[in-house]
Amino acid sequence: MAKLKKRSWAEPFKIKVVEPIKMTTQEFREKAIEEAGYNTFLLRSEDVYIDLLTDSGTSAMSDYQWAGMMMGDEAYAGSKNFYHLEAAIHKYYGYKHLIPTHQGRGAEHILSQIMIKPGDVIPGNMYFTTTRHHQELAGGIFADIIVDEAHDPESTYKFKGNVDLNKLSNIIKEYGAEKVSYISLEGNVNMAGGQPFSMKNLKELYELCSKNNIPIMLDATRIIENSYFIKTREEGYADLSIEEILMEICSYTDGATMSSKKDHLVNIGGFLALNDDHLAQKARELLVVFEGLQTYGGIAGRDMEAMARGIEEAVQYDHMKARIGQVEYLGEKLLEIGVPIVKPIGSHAIYLDAKKFLPHIPQDQYPAQALAAAIYEDSGVRTMERGIVSAGRDKKTGNHYFPKLELVRLTIPRRVYTQAHMDVTAESIEAVFENRDSIKGLKMVYEPESLRFFQARFEKLT
Ligand code: P71
């Protein structure tokens, strides 16, 4: 027998329940995407074969989590599941106050309202759509302080989520530290391609912020995945557990917003976590107006239990190795084929570089949107535009933002698809790549005022 050259990862679970998915024809899909205004958000999920729209709320829960769902204490006040979740946050993240919210943007809303004064600036390592929107609704101005490498899909820098401290210093000089509400620091930066920051960079950021009395608020949505990258990519961290790395990250921050729909392996839920007593009190006052009572904040007791249990599972090394291993498997296949993708491969998704994929389509004809539609037409694989449509318009000038990154995201739900699904996906992308010259640009025929990507409608240009 040939000697084994490598030892593969495999999922640390077996499958107990399956959900059949529908197979459709090309003709059916062409009609479906046309009816959806060439917007993958407007497709019916039952018309999708492999759903790579998002990793948000799409995870498969474990039997341990499902068992927890049966233990839901749906009391209006003081549910025991709240205390389980609170204990999990203390144990794994270390924050003092837990303020549960229905999902991540609920936490962003409250954080923005309690911390941002009109005219303040909020520096961030790139932006996330809902995060920036809530900052702007509170009267704040977002300022991008991510390293330049993050805007370059070709750069293979290992920590493209890092903050450029010079950019931050310049903002502090320009506005004055008292005008900086907080640093909005995202783990595994979604819009940059799922790219991590390093612990070294965070420590330097912490020093600079401490000197200037500026709090750091973590977007912890994928911070466990960021912790895995620190373990596997950063010198000095290989022997630490994901748990230890996670706790160290949080120790340099003052609080966090969380969409549990990602790292925590649940279908709904999120929270705001804070260390400061006074801020937590202000947050709870808003919580009861917008979300729910302080011990449920818009989530059912059973869902809080599933979150608490999901956190325990998410920090397991074997889980992360398989989760990120699957994303890398798909990414490496695409690289072999020669498809332009953002490098290095991130934790939760593969991002196609639509500018390179479709160089004949100008950015204001929405190349990423057109590519996402073409992939659906080819195979029923649903992806998401992350380019000019997602970036929206500058409120002052009314012009489109023209982001450097014009991407299509193939987002992998956790514990849901198999390696064969990844193969089928890669083969579809290859087929679309071979026929790329025939793909046409789009015209926007309906544009919502904010977060337009969710509901905008398009027509094919001829
Ligand atoms: C994703 C999502 C879900 C989404 C949101 C908006 C547009 C399209 C898709 C949600 C995030 C996120 C980060 C880093 C906060 C939220 C909001 N991501 N921060 O990637 O990735 O959380 O959806 O629970 O409100 O598909 P929420």
CSV table of C-alpha atoms and ligand atoms in Angstrom, one decimal:
chain,number,residue,atom,x,y,z
A,1,MET,CA,0.0,0.0,0.0
A,2,ALA,CA,1.2,3.5,-0.8
A,3,LYS,CA,2.4,5.4,2.2
A,4,LEU,CA,-0.1,8.1,3.3
A,5,LYS,CA,1.5,11.5,2.6
A,6,LYS,CA,-1.0,13.6,4.4
A,7,ARG,CA,-3.6,13.3,7.1
A,8,SER,CA,-6.9,14.9,6.2
A,9,TRP,CA,-9.3,16.7,8.5
A,10,ALA,CA,-12.8,15.4,8.7
A,11,GLU,CA,-15.9,16.6,10.4
A,12,PRO,CA,-16.1,15.8,14.1
A,13,PHE,CA,-19.7,14.8,13.8
A,14,LYS,CA,-22.0,12.4,11.9
A,15,ILE,CA,-25.3,13.3,10.2
A,16,LYS,CA,-28.5,12.3,12.0
A,17,VAL,CA,-31.2,14.3,10.2
A,18,VAL,CA,-31.3,15.4,6.6
A,19,GLU,CA,-33.2,18.1,4.7
A,20,PRO,CA,-33.9,17.2,1.1
A,21,ILE,CA,-33.1,20.0,-1.5
A,22,LYS,CA,-34.8,20.6,-4.8
A,23,MET,CA,-33.0,20.1,-8.1
A,24,THR,CA,-34.0,22.5,-10.8
A,25,THR,CA,-33.3,23.1,-14.5
A,26,GLN,CA,-31.4,25.9,-16.1
A,27,GLU,CA,-34.5,27.1,-17.8
A,28,PHE,CA,-36.3,27.2,-14.4
A,29,ARG,CA,-33.5,29.1,-12.8
A,30,GLU,CA,-33.2,31.7,-15.6
A,31,LYS,CA,-36.8,32.6,-15.0
A,32,ALA,CA,-36.5,32.5,-11.2
A,33,ILE,CA,-33.6,34.9,-11.1
A,34,GLU,CA,-35.3,37.3,-13.6
A,35,GLU,CA,-38.4,37.3,-11.4
A,36,ALA,CA,-36.1,38.0,-8.5
A,37,GLY,CA,-34.8,41.2,-10.2
A,38,TYR,CA,-31.3,39.5,-10.5
A,39,ASN,CA,-31.0,39.9,-6.8
A,40,THR,CA,-30.1,36.6,-5.0
A,41,PHE,CA,-31.7,38.0,-1.8
A,42,LEU,CA,-35.1,37.9,-3.6
A,43,LEU,CA,-35.0,34.3,-4.6
A,44,ARG,CA,-37.1,31.8,-2.8
A,45,SER,CA,-34.9,29.5,-0.8
A,46,GLU,CA,-36.8,26.4,-2.1
A,47,ASP,CA,-35.5,27.3,-5.6
A,48,VAL,CA,-31.9,27.2,-4.4
A,49,TYR,CA,-29.8,24.0,-4.6
A,50,ILE,CA,-26.7,24.9,-2.6
A,51,ASP,CA,-27.3,28.0,-0.5
A,52,LEU,CA,-24.0,29.9,0.0
A,53,LEU,CA,-25.8,33.3,0.5
A,54,THR,CA,-24.6,33.5,4.1
A,55,ASP,CA,-23.2,31.7,7.1
A,56,SER,CA,-25.6,33.8,9.2
A,57,GLY,CA,-28.3,31.7,11.0
A,58,THR,CA,-27.8,28.9,8.6
A,59,SER,CA,-25.7,26.5,10.8
A,60,ALA,CA,-26.8,23.0,11.7
A,61,MET,CA,-27.3,22.7,15.5
A,62,SER,CA,-26.0,19.7,17.4
A,63,ASP,CA,-28.2,17.2,19.2
A,64,TYR,CA,-26.8,18.8,22.4
A,65,GLN,CA,-28.2,22.2,21.3
A,66,TRP,CA,-31.5,20.7,20.2
A,67,ALA,CA,-31.8,19.0,23.6
A,68,GLY,CA,-31.2,22.4,25.1
A,69,MET,CA,-34.1,23.8,23.1
A,70,MET,CA,-36.4,21.5,25.1
A,71,MET,CA,-35.1,23.1,28.3
A,72,GLY,CA,-36.3,26.6,27.3
A,73,ASP,CA,-37.6,28.5,30.3
A,74,GLU,CA,-39.9,31.0,28.6
A,75,ALA,CA,-40.7,33.0,31.7
A,76,TYR,CA,-41.0,36.7,30.9
A,77,ALA,CA,-38.4,37.7,33.5
A,78,GLY,CA,-35.4,35.9,34.9
A,79,SER,CA,-35.3,32.9,32.6
A,80,LYS,CA,-32.8,30.3,33.7
A,81,ASN,CA,-31.4,30.1,30.1
A,82,PHE,CA,-30.4,33.8,30.4
A,83,TYR,CA,-28.2,32.9,33.4
A,84,HIS,CA,-26.7,29.9,31.5
A,85,LEU,CA,-25.9,32.3,28.6
A,86,GLU,CA,-24.5,34.9,31.0
A,87,ALA,CA,-22.2,32.2,32.6
A,88,ALA,CA,-21.0,31.2,29.1
A,89,ILE,CA,-20.2,34.8,28.3
A,90,HIS,CA,-18.3,35.2,31.5
A,91,LYS,CA,-16.4,32.0,31.0
A,92,TYR,CA,-15.4,32.4,27.4
A,93,TYR,CA,-15.4,36.1,26.7
A,94,GLY,CA,-14.9,37.5,30.2
A,95,TYR,CA,-17.2,40.6,29.8
A,96,LYS,CA,-19.1,41.7,32.9
A,97,HIS,CA,-22.6,42.6,31.5
A,98,LEU,CA,-24.6,40.6,29.1
A,99,ILE,CA,-27.4,42.4,27.2
A,100,PRO,CA,-29.2,39.9,24.9
A,101,THR,CA,-30.6,41.2,21.6
A,102,HIS,CA,-32.6,39.6,18.8
A,103,GLN,CA,-29.5,39.5,16.6
A,104,GLY,CA,-26.3,41.5,15.9
A,105,ARG,CA,-27.8,44.7,14.5
A,106,GLY,CA,-30.0,45.0,17.6
A,107,ALA,CA,-26.8,45.2,19.7
A,108,GLU,CA,-25.2,47.7,17.1
A,109,HIS,CA,-28.3,49.9,17.4
A,110,ILE,CA,-28.1,50.1,21.2
A,111,LEU,CA,-24.3,50.5,21.3
A,112,SER,CA,-24.4,53.3,18.7
A,113,GLN,CA,-27.2,55.2,20.5
A,114,ILE,CA,-25.5,55.1,23.9
A,115,MET,CA,-21.9,55.9,22.7
A,116,ILE,CA,-22.1,58.1,19.6
A,117,LYS,CA,-22.8,61.9,19.7
A,118,PRO,CA,-23.6,63.6,16.4
A,119,GLY,CA,-20.4,64.6,14.7
A,120,ASP,CA,-18.3,62.0,16.4
A,121,VAL,CA,-16.0,59.8,14.4
A,122,ILE,CA,-15.9,56.0,14.7
A,123,PRO,CA,-12.8,54.5,13.2
A,124,GLY,CA,-13.1,50.9,12.1
A,125,ASN,CA,-11.1,48.1,10.4
A,126,MET,CA,-13.3,48.4,7.3
A,127,TYR,CA,-17.0,48.6,7.7
A,128,PHE,CA,-19.9,46.2,8.0
A,129,THR,CA,-23.1,47.4,6.3
A,130,THR,CA,-25.4,47.3,9.4
A,131,THR,CA,-22.7,48.4,11.7
A,132,ARG,CA,-21.9,51.5,9.7
A,133,HIS,CA,-25.6,52.2,9.1
A,134,HIS,CA,-26.3,52.3,12.9
A,135,GLN,CA,-23.3,54.5,13.5
A,136,GLU,CA,-24.5,57.0,10.9
A,137,LEU,CA,-28.1,56.9,12.2
A,138,ALA,CA,-26.7,58.0,15.5
A,139,GLY,CA,-25.0,60.9,13.8
A,140,GLY,CA,-21.5,59.4,13.6
A,141,ILE,CA,-19.0,59.4,10.8
A,142,PHE,CA,-17.3,56.2,9.9
A,143,ALA,CA,-13.5,56.3,9.2
A,144,ASP,CA,-11.7,53.4,7.6
A,145,ILE,CA,-8.4,52.5,9.5
A,146,ILE,CA,-7.8,49.0,8.1
A,147,VAL,CA,-4.3,48.3,6.6
A,148,ASP,CA,-4.0,49.0,2.9
A,149,GLU,CA,-3.4,45.3,2.1
A,150,ALA,CA,-7.1,44.6,3.0
A,151,HIS,CA,-8.2,46.6,0.0
A,152,ASP,CA,-6.0,44.5,-2.3
A,153,PRO,CA,-7.5,41.1,-3.2
A,154,GLU,CA,-4.1,39.9,-4.5
A,155,SER,CA,-2.1,40.7,-1.3
A,156,THR,CA,-1.4,37.5,0.7
A,157,TYR,CA,-0.7,39.3,3.9
A,158,LYS,CA,-1.7,37.0,6.8
A,159,PHE,CA,-3.5,39.7,8.9
A,160,LYS,CA,-5.4,41.8,6.5
A,161,GLY,CA,-7.9,42.6,9.4
A,162,ASN,CA,-5.2,44.6,11.1
A,163,VAL,CA,-5.6,48.3,12.0
A,164,ASP,CA,-3.2,50.8,10.5
A,165,LEU,CA,-2.1,52.7,13.6
A,166,ASN,CA,-0.9,55.6,11.5
A,167,LYS,CA,-4.3,56.1,10.0
A,168,LEU,CA,-5.8,56.0,13.5
A,169,SER,CA,-3.2,58.5,14.8
A,170,ASN,CA,-4.1,60.9,12.0
A,171,ILE,CA,-7.8,60.7,12.8
A,172,ILE,CA,-7.1,61.4,16.5
A,173,LYS,CA,-5.0,64.4,15.4
A,174,GLU,CA,-7.6,65.6,13.0
A,175,TYR,CA,-10.7,65.2,15.2
A,176,GLY,CA,-9.3,65.2,18.7
A,177,ALA,CA,-9.5,62.0,20.9
A,178,GLU,CA,-12.7,63.3,22.6
A,179,LYS,CA,-14.5,63.1,19.3
A,180,VAL,CA,-13.7,59.5,18.8
A,181,SER,CA,-16.6,57.5,20.3
A,182,TYR,CA,-14.8,54.2,20.2
A,183,ILE,CA,-12.9,52.0,17.9
A,184,SER,CA,-15.2,49.6,16.0
A,185,LEU,CA,-12.9,46.5,15.7
A,186,GLU,CA,-14.2,43.5,13.8
A,187,GLY,CA,-12.7,40.0,14.0
A,188,ASN,CA,-12.2,38.2,10.7
A,189,VAL,CA,-13.3,41.2,8.7
A,190,ASN,CA,-16.2,40.2,6.6
A,191,MET,CA,-16.0,42.8,3.8
A,192,ALA,CA,-12.3,42.3,3.5
A,193,GLY,CA,-12.8,38.6,2.8
A,194,GLY,CA,-13.0,37.1,6.3
A,195,GLN,CA,-9.5,38.3,7.2
A,196,PRO,CA,-8.2,38.2,10.8
A,197,PHE,CA,-6.3,40.7,12.9
A,198,SER,CA,-3.3,39.6,14.9
A,199,MET,CA,-2.9,39.7,18.6
A,200,LYS,CA,0.2,41.8,18.2
A,201,ASN,CA,-1.8,44.5,16.3
A,202,LEU,CA,-4.5,44.4,18.9
A,203,LYS,CA,-2.0,44.9,21.7
A,204,GLU,CA,-0.6,47.9,19.9
A,205,LEU,CA,-4.0,49.3,19.3
A,206,TYR,CA,-4.9,48.8,22.9
A,207,GLU,CA,-1.8,50.8,24.0
A,208,LEU,CA,-2.6,53.7,21.7
A,209,CYS,CA,-6.3,53.7,22.7
A,210,SER,CA,-5.4,53.5,26.4
A,211,LYS,CA,-3.2,56.6,26.1
A,212,ASN,CA,-5.9,58.5,24.4
A,213,ASN,CA,-8.8,57.2,26.6
A,214,ILE,CA,-10.6,55.7,23.6
A,215,PRO,CA,-12.7,52.5,24.2
A,216,ILE,CA,-12.4,49.5,21.9
A,217,MET,CA,-15.7,47.8,21.0
A,218,LEU,CA,-15.3,44.4,19.4
A,219,ASP,CA,-17.6,43.1,16.7
A,220,ALA,CA,-17.2,39.6,18.0
A,221,THR,CA,-19.4,38.0,15.3
A,222,ARG,CA,-16.6,35.8,14.0
A,223,ILE,CA,-14.0,36.3,16.7
A,224,ILE,CA,-13.7,32.6,17.5
A,225,GLU,CA,-12.7,32.0,13.9
A,226,ASN,CA,-10.2,34.9,14.2
A,227,SER,CA,-8.9,33.2,17.3
A,228,TYR,CA,-8.3,30.0,15.3
A,229,PHE,CA,-6.3,32.0,12.8
A,230,ILE,CA,-4.2,33.5,15.5
A,231,LYS,CA,-3.5,30.0,16.8
A,232,THR,CA,-2.5,28.7,13.4
A,233,ARG,CA,-0.9,31.8,11.8
A,234,GLU,CA,0.7,33.9,14.6
A,235,GLU,CA,4.0,33.2,16.1
A,236,GLY,CA,3.8,32.3,19.8
A,237,TYR,CA,0.2,31.2,19.8
A,238,ALA,CA,0.3,27.6,18.5
A,239,ASP,CA,0.2,26.1,21.9
A,240,LEU,CA,-2.6,28.1,23.3
A,241,SER,CA,-6.2,26.9,23.1
A,242,ILE,CA,-8.8,28.8,21.1
A,243,GLU,CA,-10.4,29.5,24.5
A,244,GLU,CA,-7.3,31.1,25.9
A,245,ILE,CA,-6.8,33.3,22.8
A,246,LEU,CA,-10.4,34.4,22.8
A,247,MET,CA,-10.2,35.5,26.4
A,248,GLU,CA,-7.0,37.4,25.7
A,249,ILE,CA,-8.6,39.3,22.8
A,250,CYS,CA,-11.5,40.3,24.8
A,251,SER,CA,-9.3,41.4,27.7
A,252,TYR,CA,-8.0,44.3,25.4
A,253,THR,CA,-11.5,45.5,24.6
A,254,ASP,CA,-14.3,47.3,26.6
A,255,GLY,CA,-17.2,45.5,25.2
A,256,ALA,CA,-18.6,43.6,22.1
A,257,THR,CA,-21.5,43.4,19.8
A,258,MET,CA,-22.3,39.8,18.7
A,259,SER,CA,-24.4,38.2,16.0
A,260,SER,CA,-24.6,34.7,17.5
A,261,LYS,CA,-26.0,33.5,14.1
A,262,LYS,CA,-22.4,33.0,13.0
A,263,ASP,CA,-19.8,31.7,15.5
A,264,HIS,CA,-22.3,30.4,18.0
A,265,LEU,CA,-24.0,27.8,15.7
A,266,VAL,CA,-27.5,29.1,16.2
A,267,ASN,CA,-30.3,30.2,13.9
A,268,ILE,CA,-31.1,33.5,15.8
A,269,GLY,CA,-29.7,35.6,18.6
A,270,GLY,CA,-27.1,38.1,19.5
A,271,PHE,CA,-25.9,40.3,22.4
A,272,LEU,CA,-24.1,43.4,23.5
A,273,ALA,CA,-21.5,42.8,26.2
A,274,LEU,CA,-20.0,45.6,28.3
A,275,ASN,CA,-17.7,46.0,31.2
A,276,ASP,CA,-18.7,49.5,32.3
A,277,ASP,CA,-21.6,49.5,34.8
A,278,HIS,CA,-23.0,52.9,33.8
A,279,LEU,CA,-23.0,52.2,30.1
A,280,ALA,CA,-24.7,48.8,30.7
A,281,GLN,CA,-27.4,50.6,32.6
A,282,LYS,CA,-28.0,53.0,29.7
A,283,ALA,CA,-28.0,50.1,27.3
A,284,ARG,CA,-30.6,48.2,29.4
A,285,GLU,CA,-32.8,51.3,29.4
A,286,LEU,CA,-32.9,51.2,25.6
A,287,LEU,CA,-33.1,47.5,25.5
A,288,VAL,CA,-36.5,47.4,27.1
A,289,VAL,CA,-37.8,50.0,24.5
A,290,PHE,CA,-36.4,48.3,21.3
A,291,GLU,CA,-35.7,44.6,22.1
A,292,GLY,CA,-37.2,43.2,25.2
A,293,LEU,CA,-36.7,42.8,28.9
A,294,GLN,CA,-33.1,42.6,30.2
A,295,THR,CA,-33.2,38.9,30.6
A,296,TYR,CA,-34.3,38.0,27.1
A,297,GLY,CA,-33.9,41.0,24.9
A,298,GLY,CA,-35.9,39.6,21.9
A,299,ILE,CA,-34.7,36.0,22.0
A,300,ALA,CA,-36.7,33.0,23.4
A,301,GLY,CA,-35.4,31.2,26.4
A,302,ARG,CA,-34.8,28.1,24.3
A,303,ASP,CA,-32.7,30.1,21.8
A,304,MET,CA,-30.5,31.5,24.6
A,305,GLU,CA,-29.9,27.9,25.8
A,306,ALA,CA,-28.9,26.9,22.2
A,307,MET,CA,-26.5,29.9,22.2
A,308,ALA,CA,-24.9,29.0,25.5
A,309,ARG,CA,-24.4,25.4,24.3
A,310,GLY,CA,-23.2,26.6,20.8
A,311,ILE,CA,-20.4,28.7,22.4
A,312,GLU,CA,-19.0,25.6,24.1
A,313,GLU,CA,-19.0,23.8,20.8
A,314,ALA,CA,-17.6,26.7,18.8
A,315,VAL,CA,-14.4,27.0,20.8
A,316,GLN,CA,-13.5,23.3,20.1
A,317,TYR,CA,-10.4,23.1,18.0
A,318,ASP,CA,-11.6,20.1,16.0
A,319,HIS,CA,-14.8,22.0,15.1
A,320,MET,CA,-12.8,25.0,13.8
A,321,LYS,CA,-10.3,22.9,12.0
A,322,ALA,CA,-13.1,21.2,10.0
A,323,ARG,CA,-15.1,24.3,9.5
A,324,ILE,CA,-12.2,26.3,8.1
A,325,GLY,CA,-10.8,23.2,6.4
A,326,GLN,CA,-13.9,23.0,4.3
A,327,VAL,CA,-13.7,26.7,3.3
A,328,GLU,CA,-10.0,26.1,2.3
A,329,TYR,CA,-10.9,23.0,0.4
A,330,LEU,CA,-13.3,25.0,-1.8
A,331,GLY,CA,-10.9,27.9,-2.1
A,332,GLU,CA,-8.0,25.7,-3.2
A,333,LYS,CA,-10.1,24.1,-5.8
A,334,LEU,CA,-10.9,27.5,-7.3
A,335,LEU,CA,-7.3,28.5,-7.2
A,336,GLU,CA,-6.3,25.4,-9.1
A,337,ILE,CA,-8.8,26.2,-11.8
A,338,GLY,CA,-7.4,29.7,-12.0
A,339,VAL,CA,-10.4,31.6,-10.8
A,340,PRO,CA,-9.5,35.0,-9.2
A,341,ILE,CA,-10.4,34.9,-5.5
A,342,VAL,CA,-9.4,37.0,-2.5
A,343,LYS,CA,-6.3,35.7,-0.8
A,344,PRO,CA,-5.5,34.4,1.7
A,345,ILE,CA,-8.6,32.2,2.0
A,346,GLY,CA,-10.7,33.5,4.9
A,347,SER,CA,-12.6,31.6,7.5
A,348,HIS,CA,-16.2,31.7,6.5
A,349,ALA,CA,-16.3,32.3,2.8
A,350,ILE,CA,-14.6,32.4,-0.6
A,351,TYR,CA,-14.8,35.7,-2.3
A,352,LEU,CA,-14.6,35.9,-6.1
A,353,ASP,CA,-12.9,39.0,-7.5
A,354,ALA,CA,-15.6,40.1,-9.9
A,355,LYS,CA,-13.5,42.9,-11.3
A,356,LYS,CA,-11.0,40.4,-12.5
A,357,PHE,CA,-13.6,37.7,-13.4
A,358,LEU,CA,-15.6,40.1,-15.6
A,359,PRO,CA,-13.2,42.9,-16.7
A,360,HIS,CA,-15.5,43.8,-19.5
A,361,ILE,CA,-18.3,45.0,-17.1
A,362,PRO,CA,-17.7,48.5,-15.7
A,363,GLN,CA,-18.3,48.8,-11.9
A,364,ASP,CA,-21.5,50.9,-12.3
A,365,GLN,CA,-23.0,48.0,-14.3
A,366,TYR,CA,-22.7,45.9,-11.1
A,367,PRO,CA,-20.3,43.1,-12.1
A,368,ALA,CA,-20.6,41.2,-8.8
A,369,GLN,CA,-24.3,41.3,-8.9
A,370,ALA,CA,-24.3,40.0,-12.5
A,371,LEU,CA,-21.8,37.2,-11.6
A,372,ALA,CA,-23.9,36.1,-8.6
A,373,ALA,CA,-26.9,35.9,-11.0
A,374,ALA,CA,-24.9,33.9,-13.6
A,375,ILE,CA,-23.8,31.4,-11.0
A,376,TYR,CA,-27.3,30.8,-9.9
A,377,GLU,CA,-28.5,30.3,-13.5
A,378,ASP,CA,-25.7,27.8,-14.0
A,379,SER,CA,-26.2,25.5,-11.0
A,380,GLY,CA,-28.7,26.9,-8.5
A,381,VAL,CA,-25.8,27.8,-6.2
A,382,ARG,CA,-26.8,31.0,-4.4
A,383,THR,CA,-24.1,33.6,-3.5
A,384,MET,CA,-24.1,37.2,-2.4
A,385,GLU,CA,-22.9,40.4,-4.0
A,386,ARG,CA,-20.4,42.3,-1.8
A,387,GLY,CA,-19.4,45.2,-4.0
A,388,ILE,CA,-20.8,48.5,-5.3
A,389,VAL,CA,-24.5,47.6,-4.5
A,390,SER,CA,-23.6,46.7,-0.9
A,391,ALA,CA,-21.5,49.8,-0.5
A,392,GLY,CA,-24.4,52.1,-1.3
A,393,ARG,CA,-24.3,55.8,-1.8
A,394,ASP,CA,-22.5,58.7,-0.1
A,395,LYS,CA,-25.2,60.5,1.8
A,396,LYS,CA,-23.7,63.9,1.1
A,397,THR,CA,-23.0,63.7,-2.7
A,398,GLY,CA,-25.6,61.1,-3.6
A,399,ASN,CA,-23.0,59.3,-5.7
A,400,HIS,CA,-22.3,55.6,-5.5
A,401,TYR,CA,-19.4,54.6,-3.3
A,402,PHE,CA,-17.0,52.8,-5.7
A,403,PRO,CA,-15.4,50.2,-3.4
A,404,LYS,CA,-12.0,48.8,-4.5
A,405,LEU,CA,-13.4,45.4,-3.7
A,406,GLU,CA,-16.1,44.1,-6.0
A,407,LEU,CA,-16.7,40.6,-4.7
A,408,VAL,CA,-19.1,37.7,-4.9
A,409,ARG,CA,-19.2,35.8,-1.6
A,410,LEU,CA,-19.6,32.1,-1.4
A,411,THR,CA,-20.4,31.7,2.2
A,412,ILE,CA,-20.2,28.3,3.8
A,413,PRO,CA,-22.8,27.5,6.5
A,414,ARG,CA,-21.4,25.6,9.5
A,415,ARG,CA,-21.9,21.8,9.6
A,416,VAL,CA,-24.4,21.9,6.7
A,417,TYR,CA,-22.8,20.9,3.4
A,418,THR,CA,-20.5,18.1,2.4
A,419,GLN,CA,-17.3,18.0,0.4
A,420,ALA,CA,-19.3,16.8,-2.6
A,421,HIS,CA,-21.4,20.0,-2.4
A,422,MET,CA,-18.1,21.9,-2.5
A,423,ASP,CA,-17.0,20.0,-5.6
A,424,VAL,CA,-20.3,20.8,-7.4
A,425,THR,CA,-19.9,24.4,-6.5
A,426,ALA,CA,-16.3,24.6,-7.8
A,427,GLU,CA,-17.3,22.9,-11.0
A,428,SER,CA,-20.2,25.4,-11.5
A,429,ILE,CA,-17.8,28.4,-11.0
A,430,GLU,CA,-15.4,26.8,-13.5
A,431,ALA,CA,-18.2,26.5,-16.1
A,432,VAL,CA,-19.2,30.2,-15.5
A,433,PHE,CA,-15.6,31.2,-15.7
A,434,GLU,CA,-15.2,29.5,-19.1
A,435,ASN,CA,-18.3,31.4,-20.4
A,436,ARG,CA,-17.5,34.7,-18.7
A,437,ASP,CA,-17.3,36.7,-21.9
A,438,SER,CA,-21.0,36.1,-22.5
A,439,ILE,CA,-22.1,37.6,-19.1
A,440,LYS,CA,-23.7,41.1,-19.4
A,441,GLY,CA,-23.9,44.0,-17.0
A,442,LEU,CA,-27.0,45.0,-15.2
A,443,LYS,CA,-29.1,48.2,-14.8
A,444,MET,CA,-30.7,49.0,-11.4
A,445,VAL,CA,-34.4,49.6,-11.9
A,446,TYR,CA,-35.5,49.8,-8.2
A,447,GLU,CA,-33.2,51.2,-5.5
A,448,PRO,CA,-34.2,51.4,-1.8
A,449,GLU,CA,-32.8,54.3,0.1
A,450,SER,CA,-30.8,52.4,2.7
A,451,LEU,CA,-29.2,48.9,2.7
A,452,ARG,CA,-30.2,48.8,-0.9
A,453,PHE,CA,-28.6,45.4,-1.6
A,454,PHE,CA,-31.4,43.6,0.2
A,455,GLN,CA,-34.2,44.7,-2.0
A,456,ALA,CA,-32.8,46.4,-5.1
A,457,ARG,CA,-34.0,45.1,-8.5
A,458,PHE,CA,-32.1,44.8,-11.8
A,459,GLU,CA,-32.5,44.1,-15.4
A,460,LYS,CA,-30.0,42.6,-17.8
A,461,LEU,CA,-28.3,45.0,-20.2
A,462,THR,CA,-28.4,43.8,-23.8
B,1,P71,C1,-23.7,38.1,6.7
B,1,P71,C2,-24.4,38.8,7.7
B,1,P71,C3,-25.9,38.9,7.6
B,1,P71,C4,-26.1,40.1,6.7
B,1,P71,C5,-26.3,41.3,7.2
B,1,P71,C6,-26.4,42.4,6.3
B,1,P71,C7,-26.4,42.2,5.0
B,1,P71,C8,-26.2,40.9,4.5
B,1,P71,C9,-26.1,39.9,5.3
B,1,P71,C10,-24.0,40.1,9.7
B,1,P71,C11,-23.1,40.8,10.5
B,1,P71,C12,-21.7,40.6,10.3
B,1,P71,C13,-20.9,41.4,11.1
B,1,P71,C14,-19.4,41.3,10.9
B,1,P71,C15,-22.7,42.4,12.2
B,1,P71,C16,-23.6,41.7,11.5
B,1,P71,C17,-25.1,41.9,11.7
B,1,P71,N1,-23.7,39.4,8.7
B,1,P71,N2,-21.3,42.2,12.0
B,1,P71,O1,-22.4,38.1,6.7
B,1,P71,O2,-21.2,39.8,9.4
B,1,P71,O3,-25.6,40.8,12.4
B,1,P71,O4,-27.3,39.9,10.9
B,1,P71,O5,-27.2,39.2,13.3
B,1,P71,O6,-27.9,41.5,12.6
B,1,P71,O7,-24.3,37.4,5.8
B,1,P71,P1,-27.1,40.3,12.3
